[in-house]
Amino acid sequence: EDWIPNVRAQRDAIAGVVDFAKDMAPMVIEATPDLAEAPLDTLLLAHKLATTTDDPAAAARLAELAAQYPSLPSLDPDAELLPIMLLRLLAERAPDVIAEIDRAVGPSGQLIRWRQVELPSLVAGRLCFIGWAATGQTADNPRTSIAPQTPGVLVHTAIANSVLTHHARQPAPHWINAVATLTLGLLATWIAVRFAVIVGPFALIMMLAAYFLLNGVWFWDRAVLDVAVGAPFLAATSCWLVVILHRLLVEERGRRRTEQRFRAYVPPDVVDILVNNPSLNSMAPQRRELTILFSDIANFTTLSESLGTERTGLLLATYLRSMTEILQRTRATLDKYLGDGIMAFWGAPLDDPEHAHHAAQAAIEMLDTLDQMNDSGAFKDAGRLNIRIGLATGTVNVGDFGNPPLRSAYTVIGDAANLAARLESANKVLGTNAAINALTRSQLPDSFRVRPVGAIKVKGKNEPEQIYELIAHRAPRGDQTDDWIQGWTDAVAAFQSADVDNCLAILQTIAARFGPEPLIEVYTQTINQWQKSGLPSDQFDATIVLTEK
């Protein structure tokens, strides 16, 4: 109770100030009699308004008070009005404070009686926390999740209460923390592997948010366990970053390899599609239906001998550049150059449902472009060049063959590729420019005109193939091209029905009307050989057999 004398001394000091205020009050009342009866709250408001500057509303309100209390405008707010307010405050309210102190710590005060009689029984056998409970003091107000300023004694009380009521959070067993860390690490790894790089971060954030929610709602609030947060978070983010970095490195290496491998084969826009869509650029061999093109320059060996090395190189550069532009424009994959020859295919590495159409379009453009180059004198001393084209559609193996990545080639292997090569060389015997097989013909729109050539058994094949010559919009017989095609349609139909006499008659009509051509000679020789054999008509083989590649 050492503090009681101090409180009593402060009480006596306040009483002295009150006596002083009472002595000064008559002089104040005499000087400002109108303010003696003014409410204390009115004086407080007048002082606030008088010290407020540049506020029209405050000035208007102060003028209203001045009209009610005439002495108010003549008083200085701080030097005169403020002392009057303090004297009034001491005179009116300090006595109540003194009375409260007397009741608490006087000789028969309630506080002393409470401390002597009631307090011992209240604290007996209990934990007591003493401290400031008002947030206005600044000594002990830590920040908590409840409020930015919480009296420290309340924090201590809450902790003690949780311990005494067995609600204190216990550290989770090590195995729970280990399982949480391992689970989040594995989930983050799965997210990094399965989701796109752009989507992955959002999935990772959702997973971590779900874990934090589970940790707070279930483990913290219900199970009263303090489960680790930092270690699982670090494991998840670390695993995700490691896998993402690995993916980026692997994908970048794959992008570079794809670009290097396909840049020489396909148009740049197709390379960009393959690079940006790794799932489309599988270079492993696979079975696909493609259309394959082979082409070469007729009589090139003789031509190159007459031109010499330098001029032959210039001629090939001019020719191959123009043909390659056509192939790239029609989305072909350029397989290789074979001297003066070209091998290309459609339908890989990107799927092309119209591969036969695009291949036929490329073949016609190649023939048209060559005619234009011949007419413009692009080949100078070489005269007019002629090319032969073979197109074949079929299911082949396509992919990276060889010893990748050391030495390999993205190419096709299969009967259709061999047939395209044979058709290209068969043009020489058949007198055609662009020979195609029946499967290619069946996939072309009606706008592509074709001339039936017949059932041809090329060198190296046991079964004949129905062959057509691709005509499209070209007019090898001028305005009579349609009649010429119809004549050959009738001739081939008669030949395949073993009506050889009618076939010969139609061939003679074609020769008389349109002039001789190698295919007429091929059919005539085949019919003559069969007639010389003496075989009956039911044993007639309506097949043209080519003995040269």
Coordinates of C-alpha atoms in Angstrom, one line a residue:
E1 CA 0.0 0.0 0.0
D2 CA 3.0 2.3 -0.5
W3 CA 1.2 4.0 -3.4
I4 CA -1.7 5.3 -1.2
P5 CA 0.2 8.2 0.2
N6 CA 1.2 9.3 -3.3
V7 CA -2.4 9.3 -4.4
R8 CA -3.4 11.3 -1.3
A9 CA -0.7 13.8 -2.1
Q10 CA -2.0 14.2 -5.6
R11 CA -5.5 14.7 -4.2
D12 CA -4.2 17.5 -2.0
A13 CA -2.5 19.2 -5.0
I14 CA -5.7 19.0 -7.0
A15 CA -7.7 20.5 -4.0
G16 CA -5.2 23.4 -3.9
V17 CA -5.7 24.1 -7.6
V18 CA -9.4 24.0 -7.1
D19 CA -9.2 26.5 -4.3
F20 CA -7.1 28.7 -6.6
A21 CA -9.7 28.4 -9.3
K22 CA -12.5 29.4 -6.9
D23 CA -10.5 32.5 -5.8
M24 CA -10.0 33.5 -9.4
A25 CA -13.6 32.9 -10.5
P26 CA -15.0 36.2 -9.2
M27 CA -12.5 38.2 -11.2
V28 CA -13.3 36.2 -14.4
I29 CA -17.0 36.6 -13.8
E30 CA -16.6 40.4 -13.3
A31 CA -14.5 40.7 -16.5
T32 CA -16.8 38.5 -18.6
P33 CA -20.2 38.3 -16.9
D34 CA -21.9 36.9 -20.0
L35 CA -19.5 33.8 -20.1
A36 CA -20.1 33.0 -16.4
E37 CA -23.4 31.3 -17.3
A38 CA -22.3 29.9 -20.6
P39 CA -22.1 26.0 -20.7
L40 CA -18.6 24.6 -20.6
D41 CA -19.2 22.7 -23.8
T42 CA -20.1 26.0 -25.5
L43 CA -16.8 27.5 -24.4
L44 CA -14.9 24.5 -25.7
L45 CA -16.7 24.8 -29.1
A46 CA -16.0 28.6 -29.2
H47 CA -12.2 27.9 -28.6
K48 CA -12.2 25.3 -31.4
L49 CA -14.0 27.6 -33.8
A50 CA -11.7 30.5 -33.0
T51 CA -8.6 28.5 -33.7
T52 CA -10.0 27.2 -37.0
T53 CA -8.8 29.2 -40.0
D54 CA -10.1 29.5 -43.6
D55 CA -13.4 27.7 -42.8
P56 CA -16.5 29.8 -43.7
A57 CA -18.8 27.5 -41.8
A58 CA -16.7 27.8 -38.6
A59 CA -16.6 31.6 -38.9
A60 CA -20.4 31.7 -39.3
R61 CA -20.9 29.5 -36.3
L62 CA -18.5 31.6 -34.3
A63 CA -20.5 34.8 -35.3
E64 CA -23.7 33.2 -33.9
L65 CA -22.0 32.5 -30.6
A66 CA -20.6 36.1 -30.5
A67 CA -24.1 37.4 -30.9
Q68 CA -25.2 35.3 -27.9
Y69 CA -22.1 36.1 -25.8
P70 CA -20.9 39.7 -26.6
S71 CA -17.6 39.5 -24.7
L72 CA -16.5 36.4 -26.7
P73 CA -15.0 38.3 -29.8
S74 CA -12.8 40.4 -27.6
L75 CA -11.0 37.5 -26.0
D76 CA -7.8 36.0 -27.4
P77 CA -8.5 32.3 -28.0
D78 CA -5.3 31.0 -26.3
A79 CA -4.3 33.8 -24.0
E80 CA -7.7 34.6 -22.5
L81 CA -10.4 32.2 -23.5
L82 CA -8.4 29.1 -22.8
P83 CA -7.6 30.1 -19.1
I84 CA -11.3 30.9 -18.6
M85 CA -12.2 27.4 -19.8
L86 CA -9.6 25.8 -17.5
L87 CA -10.8 27.7 -14.5
R88 CA -14.4 26.7 -15.2
L89 CA -13.3 23.1 -15.7
L90 CA -11.4 23.0 -12.4
A91 CA -14.2 24.7 -10.6
E92 CA -17.0 22.5 -11.9
R93 CA -15.4 19.0 -12.3
A94 CA -12.4 18.7 -10.1
P95 CA -14.5 18.5 -6.9
D96 CA -16.0 15.3 -8.2
V97 CA -12.5 13.8 -8.8
I98 CA -11.5 14.7 -5.2
A99 CA -14.6 13.1 -3.9
E100 CA -13.9 9.9 -5.8
I101 CA -10.3 9.8 -4.4
D102 CA -11.6 10.3 -0.8
R103 CA -14.1 7.5 -1.2
A104 CA -11.3 5.2 -2.6
V105 CA -8.3 5.9 -0.4
G106 CA -9.7 7.9 2.6
P107 CA -9.6 6.5 6.1
S108 CA -12.7 4.4 5.4
G109 CA -12.2 4.2 1.7
Q110 CA -13.7 1.4 -0.4
L111 CA -10.4 0.6 -2.2
I112 CA -8.5 0.1 1.1
R113 CA -11.3 -2.0 2.5
W114 CA -11.5 -4.0 -0.8
R115 CA -7.7 -4.6 -0.7
Q116 CA -7.8 -5.6 3.0
V117 CA -10.9 -7.7 3.0
E118 CA -12.1 -8.8 -0.5
L119 CA -8.9 -9.0 -2.6
P120 CA -7.1 -11.8 -0.7
S121 CA -10.1 -14.1 -1.2
L122 CA -10.4 -13.2 -4.8
V123 CA -6.8 -14.0 -5.7
A124 CA -6.3 -17.0 -3.4
G125 CA -5.3 -20.1 -5.5
R126 CA -5.5 -18.2 -8.8
L127 CA -3.2 -16.8 -11.5
C128 CA -3.3 -13.1 -11.6
F129 CA -2.2 -10.9 -14.5
I130 CA -1.6 -7.2 -13.9
G131 CA -1.2 -4.8 -16.7
W132 CA -2.8 -2.0 -18.7
A133 CA -6.1 -3.0 -20.5
A134 CA -6.5 0.3 -22.2
T135 CA -5.2 0.6 -25.8
G136 CA -4.4 4.3 -25.3
Q137 CA -1.2 3.5 -23.5
T138 CA 1.8 2.7 -25.7
A139 CA 4.0 0.6 -23.4
D140 CA 2.6 -2.9 -24.2
N141 CA 0.3 -3.1 -27.2
P142 CA 1.5 -5.8 -29.6
R143 CA 0.0 -6.4 -33.0
T144 CA -2.1 -9.6 -33.2
S145 CA -4.5 -11.2 -35.7
I146 CA -7.4 -9.7 -33.8
A147 CA -6.4 -6.1 -33.8
P148 CA -3.4 -3.9 -34.7
Q149 CA -3.1 -2.9 -31.0
T150 CA -4.0 -5.5 -28.3
P151 CA -3.0 -5.1 -24.6
G152 CA -0.2 -7.4 -23.9
V153 CA -1.8 -8.6 -20.6
L154 CA -4.7 -9.9 -22.7
V155 CA -2.4 -11.9 -24.9
H156 CA -0.8 -13.5 -21.8
T157 CA -4.2 -14.2 -20.4
A158 CA -5.3 -15.9 -23.6
I159 CA -2.2 -18.1 -23.7
A160 CA -2.6 -19.1 -20.1
N161 CA -6.3 -19.9 -20.7
S162 CA -5.4 -22.2 -23.7
V163 CA -2.9 -24.0 -21.6
L164 CA -5.2 -24.5 -18.6
T165 CA -8.1 -25.6 -20.7
H166 CA -5.9 -28.0 -22.8
H167 CA -6.5 -26.0 -26.0
A168 CA -2.9 -25.0 -26.5
R169 CA -1.6 -25.9 -30.0
Q170 CA 0.8 -28.7 -29.9
P171 CA 3.5 -29.2 -32.5
A172 CA 2.5 -31.8 -34.9
P173 CA 4.4 -35.2 -34.9
H174 CA 7.3 -35.2 -37.3
W175 CA 5.7 -37.9 -39.5
I176 CA 2.7 -35.6 -40.2
N177 CA 5.1 -32.8 -41.3
A178 CA 7.1 -35.2 -43.4
V179 CA 3.9 -36.6 -45.1
A180 CA 2.7 -33.0 -45.8
T181 CA 6.0 -32.0 -47.2
L182 CA 6.3 -35.1 -49.4
T183 CA 2.7 -34.9 -50.6
L184 CA 2.9 -31.3 -51.6
G185 CA 6.3 -31.9 -53.3
L186 CA 4.8 -34.8 -55.4
L187 CA 1.7 -32.8 -56.3
A188 CA 3.8 -29.9 -57.4
T189 CA 5.9 -32.2 -59.5
W190 CA 2.8 -33.7 -61.1
I191 CA 1.4 -30.2 -61.8
A192 CA 4.7 -29.2 -63.5
V193 CA 4.7 -32.3 -65.7
R194 CA 1.0 -32.4 -66.6
F195 CA 0.1 -28.7 -67.0
A196 CA 1.3 -26.2 -69.5
V197 CA 3.9 -23.7 -68.3
I198 CA 1.4 -20.9 -68.4
V199 CA -1.3 -22.8 -66.6
G200 CA 1.0 -24.5 -64.1
P201 CA 1.5 -21.5 -61.7
F202 CA -2.2 -21.1 -61.3
A203 CA -2.7 -24.7 -60.5
L204 CA 0.2 -24.5 -58.0
I205 CA -1.3 -21.5 -56.3
M206 CA -4.6 -23.3 -56.0
M207 CA -3.0 -26.3 -54.5
L208 CA -1.1 -24.3 -51.9
A209 CA -4.2 -22.3 -51.1
A210 CA -6.1 -25.6 -50.5
Y211 CA -3.3 -26.8 -48.2
F212 CA -3.3 -23.6 -46.2
L213 CA -7.1 -23.8 -45.8
L214 CA -6.9 -27.4 -44.7
N215 CA -4.1 -26.5 -42.3
G216 CA -6.0 -23.6 -40.7
V217 CA -9.5 -25.0 -40.6
W218 CA -8.8 -28.7 -39.7
F219 CA -5.4 -29.0 -38.1
W220 CA -5.2 -25.6 -36.3
D221 CA -8.8 -25.1 -35.3
R222 CA -10.1 -28.6 -34.9
A223 CA -7.2 -30.9 -34.3
V224 CA -5.3 -28.2 -32.3
L225 CA -2.1 -29.1 -34.1
D226 CA 0.6 -26.8 -35.3
V227 CA 1.4 -28.5 -38.7
A228 CA 4.4 -27.2 -40.7
V229 CA 3.7 -24.6 -43.4
G230 CA 7.1 -23.4 -44.5
A231 CA 8.6 -26.8 -45.3
P232 CA 5.7 -28.0 -47.5
F233 CA 5.6 -24.6 -49.2
L234 CA 9.3 -24.7 -49.9
A235 CA 9.1 -28.3 -51.1
A236 CA 6.2 -27.6 -53.5
T237 CA 7.8 -24.5 -55.0
S238 CA 11.2 -26.1 -55.3
C239 CA 9.9 -29.2 -57.0
W240 CA 7.8 -27.2 -59.4
L241 CA 10.7 -24.9 -60.3
V242 CA 13.1 -27.7 -60.9
V243 CA 10.7 -29.6 -63.2
I244 CA 9.7 -26.5 -65.1
L245 CA 13.4 -25.6 -65.6
H246 CA 14.1 -29.1 -66.8
R247 CA 11.1 -29.0 -69.1
L248 CA 12.1 -25.6 -70.6
L249 CA 15.6 -26.9 -71.2
V250 CA 14.4 -30.2 -72.8
E251 CA 11.7 -28.4 -74.8
E252 CA 14.2 -25.8 -76.0
R253 CA 16.6 -28.5 -77.1
G254 CA 13.8 -30.3 -78.8
R255 CA 12.7 -27.0 -80.5
R256 CA 16.2 -26.5 -81.8
R257 CA 16.5 -30.0 -83.0
T258 CA 13.1 -29.8 -84.7
E259 CA 14.0 -26.6 -86.4
Q260 CA 17.4 -27.9 -87.5
R261 CA 15.8 -31.1 -88.8
F262 CA 12.8 -29.7 -90.6
R263 CA 14.1 -26.3 -91.8
A264 CA 15.5 -28.0 -94.9
Y265 CA 12.4 -30.1 -95.5
V266 CA 9.3 -28.0 -95.0
P267 CA 8.2 -24.3 -95.4
P268 CA 9.1 -21.9 -92.6
D269 CA 5.5 -21.5 -91.4
V270 CA 5.2 -25.3 -91.0
V271 CA 8.5 -25.3 -89.0
D272 CA 7.0 -22.7 -86.7
I273 CA 3.9 -24.9 -86.1
L274 CA 6.1 -27.9 -85.3
V275 CA 8.4 -25.9 -83.0
N276 CA 5.5 -24.4 -81.1
N277 CA 3.5 -27.7 -80.9
P278 CA 6.0 -30.5 -79.8
S279 CA 3.2 -33.1 -79.8
L280 CA 2.9 -32.7 -83.6
N281 CA 6.5 -33.2 -84.5
S282 CA 7.1 -36.9 -83.7
M283 CA 10.0 -37.9 -85.9
A284 CA 9.8 -41.5 -84.9
P285 CA 8.8 -43.7 -87.9
Q286 CA 5.1 -44.2 -88.3
R287 CA 2.6 -45.5 -90.8
R288 CA 0.7 -42.8 -92.7
E289 CA -1.1 -42.3 -96.0
L290 CA 0.9 -39.8 -98.1
T291 CA 1.3 -38.7 -101.6
I292 CA 4.9 -38.9 -102.9
L293 CA 6.3 -37.0 -105.9
F294 CA 9.4 -37.8 -108.0
S295 CA 10.5 -35.6 -110.8
D296 CA 13.5 -35.2 -113.1
I297 CA 14.6 -33.3 -116.2
A298 CA 14.3 -35.3 -119.5
N299 CA 17.6 -36.1 -121.2
F300 CA 19.5 -34.3 -118.5
T301 CA 22.6 -36.4 -118.9
T302 CA 23.1 -35.5 -122.5
L303 CA 22.2 -31.8 -121.7
S304 CA 24.8 -31.6 -118.9
E305 CA 27.5 -33.0 -121.1
S306 CA 26.8 -30.4 -123.7
L307 CA 26.6 -27.5 -121.3
G308 CA 29.6 -28.2 -119.1
T309 CA 29.9 -28.1 -115.3
E310 CA 29.5 -24.4 -114.7
R311 CA 26.5 -23.8 -116.9
T312 CA 24.9 -27.0 -115.7
G313 CA 25.2 -25.7 -112.1
L314 CA 23.6 -22.4 -113.0
L315 CA 20.8 -24.1 -114.9
L316 CA 20.1 -26.5 -111.9
A317 CA 20.1 -23.6 -109.5
T318 CA 17.6 -21.7 -111.5
Y319 CA 15.4 -24.7 -112.1
L320 CA 15.5 -26.1 -108.5
R321 CA 14.9 -22.7 -106.9
S322 CA 11.6 -22.3 -108.9
M323 CA 10.4 -25.8 -108.3
T324 CA 11.3 -25.6 -104.6
E325 CA 9.2 -22.5 -104.2
I326 CA 6.2 -24.3 -105.6
L327 CA 6.7 -27.2 -103.3
Q328 CA 6.9 -25.0 -100.2
R329 CA 3.9 -23.0 -101.3
T330 CA 1.8 -26.2 -101.5
R331 CA 3.1 -27.3 -98.1
A332 CA 5.2 -30.2 -99.3
T333 CA 8.0 -31.8 -97.4
L334 CA 11.1 -31.7 -99.5
D335 CA 12.8 -35.0 -99.0
K336 CA 15.9 -34.6 -101.1
Y337 CA 17.4 -33.5 -104.4
L338 CA 18.6 -36.3 -106.7
G339 CA 20.9 -34.4 -109.0
D340 CA 18.3 -32.9 -111.4
G341 CA 15.6 -34.9 -109.7
I342 CA 13.3 -34.0 -106.7
M343 CA 11.7 -36.1 -104.2
A344 CA 8.9 -34.6 -102.0
F345 CA 5.8 -35.8 -100.2
W346 CA 2.6 -34.4 -98.6
G347 CA 0.9 -35.4 -95.4
A348 CA 3.8 -35.4 -92.9
P349 CA 5.1 -34.3 -90.6
L350 CA 1.8 -32.3 -90.3
D351 CA -1.4 -34.2 -91.2
D352 CA -2.8 -33.0 -94.5
P353 CA -6.2 -34.5 -95.4
E354 CA -5.9 -33.1 -98.9
H355 CA -2.4 -34.4 -99.6
A356 CA -3.3 -35.8 -103.0
H357 CA -4.9 -32.6 -104.1
H358 CA -1.9 -30.5 -103.0
A359 CA 0.5 -32.8 -104.7
A360 CA -1.4 -32.7 -107.9
Q361 CA -1.6 -28.9 -107.7
A362 CA 2.2 -28.8 -107.2
A363 CA 2.8 -31.0 -110.2
I364 CA 0.6 -28.9 -112.5
E365 CA 2.3 -25.7 -111.2
M366 CA 5.7 -27.2 -111.9
L367 CA 4.7 -28.0 -115.5
D368 CA 3.2 -24.5 -116.0
T369 CA 6.2 -22.7 -114.4
L370 CA 8.6 -24.7 -116.6
D371 CA 6.7 -23.7 -119.7
Q372 CA 6.9 -20.0 -118.6
M373 CA 10.6 -20.3 -117.9
N374 CA 11.1 -21.9 -121.3
D375 CA 9.2 -19.2 -123.1
S376 CA 11.1 -16.5 -121.3
G377 CA 14.5 -18.0 -122.2
A378 CA 15.5 -18.6 -118.5
F379 CA 17.7 -21.5 -119.5
K380 CA 19.5 -19.7 -122.4
D381 CA 21.6 -22.2 -124.4
A382 CA 19.9 -25.3 -122.9
G383 CA 16.8 -24.8 -125.2
R384 CA 13.5 -26.0 -123.8
L385 CA 13.5 -28.3 -120.8
N386 CA 11.0 -31.0 -120.2
I387 CA 10.3 -32.7 -116.9
R388 CA 8.7 -36.0 -116.0
I389 CA 6.7 -36.3 -112.8
G390 CA 5.4 -39.4 -111.0
L391 CA 2.8 -39.2 -108.2
A392 CA 1.6 -42.1 -106.1
T393 CA -0.6 -42.1 -103.0
G394 CA -0.4 -44.9 -100.5
T395 CA 0.4 -45.9 -96.9
V396 CA 4.1 -45.8 -96.2
N397 CA 6.6 -45.5 -93.3
V398 CA 7.6 -41.9 -92.7
G399 CA 10.0 -40.7 -90.1
D400 CA 13.6 -40.2 -89.1
F401 CA 15.5 -43.1 -90.5
G402 CA 19.2 -43.8 -90.0
N403 CA 21.1 -43.3 -86.8
P404 CA 19.6 -40.2 -85.1
P405 CA 20.8 -37.8 -84.0
L406 CA 24.2 -38.5 -85.5
R407 CA 23.2 -39.3 -89.1
S408 CA 19.7 -39.7 -90.2
A409 CA 17.1 -38.4 -92.7
Y410 CA 13.4 -37.6 -92.5
T411 CA 12.1 -39.6 -95.4
V412 CA 9.5 -42.2 -96.6
I413 CA 9.9 -45.9 -97.2
G414 CA 7.2 -48.1 -98.8
D415 CA 5.6 -49.3 -102.0
A416 CA 4.0 -46.0 -102.8
A417 CA 7.4 -44.3 -102.8
N418 CA 8.8 -46.9 -105.1
L419 CA 5.8 -46.6 -107.4
A420 CA 6.1 -42.8 -107.6
A421 CA 9.8 -43.3 -108.7
R422 CA 8.7 -45.9 -111.3
L423 CA 5.9 -43.7 -112.6
E424 CA 8.4 -40.9 -113.1
S425 CA 10.6 -43.0 -115.2
A426 CA 7.6 -44.6 -117.0
N427 CA 6.7 -41.3 -118.5
K428 CA 9.5 -41.7 -120.9
V429 CA 8.1 -44.9 -122.4
L430 CA 4.4 -43.8 -122.1
G431 CA 5.0 -40.4 -123.5
T432 CA 3.3 -38.7 -120.6
N433 CA 4.4 -35.7 -118.4
A434 CA 2.8 -36.5 -115.0
A435 CA 1.7 -40.0 -114.3
I436 CA -0.4 -40.7 -111.2
N437 CA -1.8 -43.9 -109.6
A438 CA -5.5 -44.7 -109.1
L439 CA -5.5 -43.8 -105.4
T440 CA -4.2 -40.4 -106.2
R441 CA -6.9 -40.0 -108.9
S442 CA -9.7 -41.1 -106.5
Q443 CA -8.8 -38.3 -104.1
L444 CA -8.7 -35.4 -106.6
P445 CA -11.6 -33.1 -107.2
D446 CA -13.5 -33.3 -110.5
S447 CA -11.8 -30.1 -111.7
F448 CA -8.6 -32.1 -112.2
R449 CA -8.9 -33.7 -115.7
V450 CA -6.9 -36.9 -116.2
R451 CA -6.3 -39.1 -119.2
P452 CA -6.5 -42.8 -118.6
V453 CA -3.3 -44.6 -119.4
G454 CA -4.3 -48.2 -118.5
A455 CA -3.3 -51.0 -116.3
I456 CA 0.5 -50.7 -116.1
K457 CA 2.9 -53.2 -114.5
V458 CA 6.0 -51.3 -113.8
K459 CA 9.5 -52.8 -113.3
G460 CA 9.8 -54.5 -109.9
K461 CA 6.0 -54.8 -109.3
N462 CA 4.0 -58.0 -109.6
E463 CA 0.6 -56.4 -109.7
P464 CA -0.5 -53.9 -112.3
E465 CA -1.5 -50.3 -111.4
Q466 CA -4.2 -48.3 -113.0
I467 CA -2.3 -45.2 -114.2
Y468 CA -3.6 -41.8 -115.4
E469 CA -1.9 -38.8 -116.8
L470 CA -2.6 -35.6 -114.9
I471 CA -4.0 -32.9 -117.3
A472 CA -6.0 -30.5 -115.1
H473 CA -6.4 -27.2 -116.8
R474 CA -3.5 -27.8 -119.3
A475 CA -4.5 -28.2 -122.9
P476 CA -1.9 -30.4 -124.7
R477 CA -4.3 -30.7 -127.7
G478 CA -5.7 -27.2 -127.6
D479 CA -9.4 -26.9 -127.9
Q480 CA -9.7 -30.6 -128.8
T481 CA -8.1 -31.8 -125.5
D482 CA -11.4 -33.1 -124.2
D483 CA -12.0 -35.1 -127.4
W484 CA -8.5 -36.4 -127.1
I485 CA -9.1 -37.5 -123.5
Q486 CA -12.4 -39.1 -124.4
G487 CA -10.7 -41.0 -127.3
W488 CA -8.2 -42.5 -124.9
T489 CA -10.9 -43.3 -122.4
D490 CA -12.7 -45.3 -125.1
A491 CA -9.4 -47.0 -126.3
V492 CA -8.4 -48.1 -122.8
A493 CA -11.9 -49.4 -122.0
A494 CA -11.9 -51.4 -125.2
F495 CA -8.4 -52.8 -124.5
Q496 CA -9.3 -53.8 -120.9
S497 CA -12.5 -55.6 -122.2
A498 CA -10.3 -57.6 -124.7
D499 CA -12.0 -55.8 -127.7
V500 CA -8.6 -55.4 -129.3
D501 CA -9.9 -54.7 -132.8
N502 CA -12.0 -51.8 -131.6
C503 CA -9.1 -50.6 -129.5
L504 CA -6.8 -50.6 -132.6
A505 CA -9.5 -48.7 -134.6
I506 CA -9.8 -46.0 -131.9
L507 CA -6.0 -45.7 -131.7
Q508 CA -5.8 -45.2 -135.4
T509 CA -8.4 -42.5 -135.2
I510 CA -6.5 -40.8 -132.4
A511 CA -3.3 -40.9 -134.4
A512 CA -5.0 -39.6 -137.5
R513 CA -6.7 -36.7 -135.6
F514 CA -4.1 -35.8 -133.1
G515 CA -0.9 -37.2 -134.4
P516 CA 1.3 -40.1 -133.4
E517 CA 2.4 -40.5 -129.7
P518 CA 4.4 -43.1 -127.8
L519 CA 1.4 -44.5 -125.9
I520 CA -0.2 -45.5 -129.2
E521 CA 2.9 -47.4 -130.1
V522 CA 2.9 -49.1 -126.7
Y523 CA -0.7 -50.3 -127.1
T524 CA -0.2 -51.4 -130.7
Q525 CA 2.9 -53.5 -129.9
T526 CA 1.1 -55.1 -126.9
I527 CA -1.9 -56.0 -129.1
N528 CA 0.3 -57.3 -131.9
Q529 CA 2.3 -59.5 -129.5
W530 CA -0.9 -61.0 -128.1
Q531 CA -2.3 -61.6 -131.6
K532 CA 0.9 -63.4 -132.6
S533 CA 0.7 -65.6 -129.5
G534 CA -2.5 -67.2 -130.8
L535 CA -4.1 -67.2 -127.3
P536 CA -7.9 -67.1 -127.1
S537 CA -9.6 -63.9 -126.1
D538 CA -10.5 -65.2 -122.6
Q539 CA -6.8 -65.4 -121.8
F540 CA -6.1 -61.9 -122.9
D541 CA -4.1 -59.9 -120.2
A542 CA -5.1 -56.3 -120.4
T543 CA -1.9 -55.1 -118.9
I544 CA 0.9 -53.1 -120.2
V545 CA 4.2 -54.5 -119.0
L546 CA 7.2 -52.1 -118.7
T547 CA 10.6 -53.8 -118.7
E548 CA 12.6 -50.7 -118.0
K549 CA 12.8 -48.8 -114.7

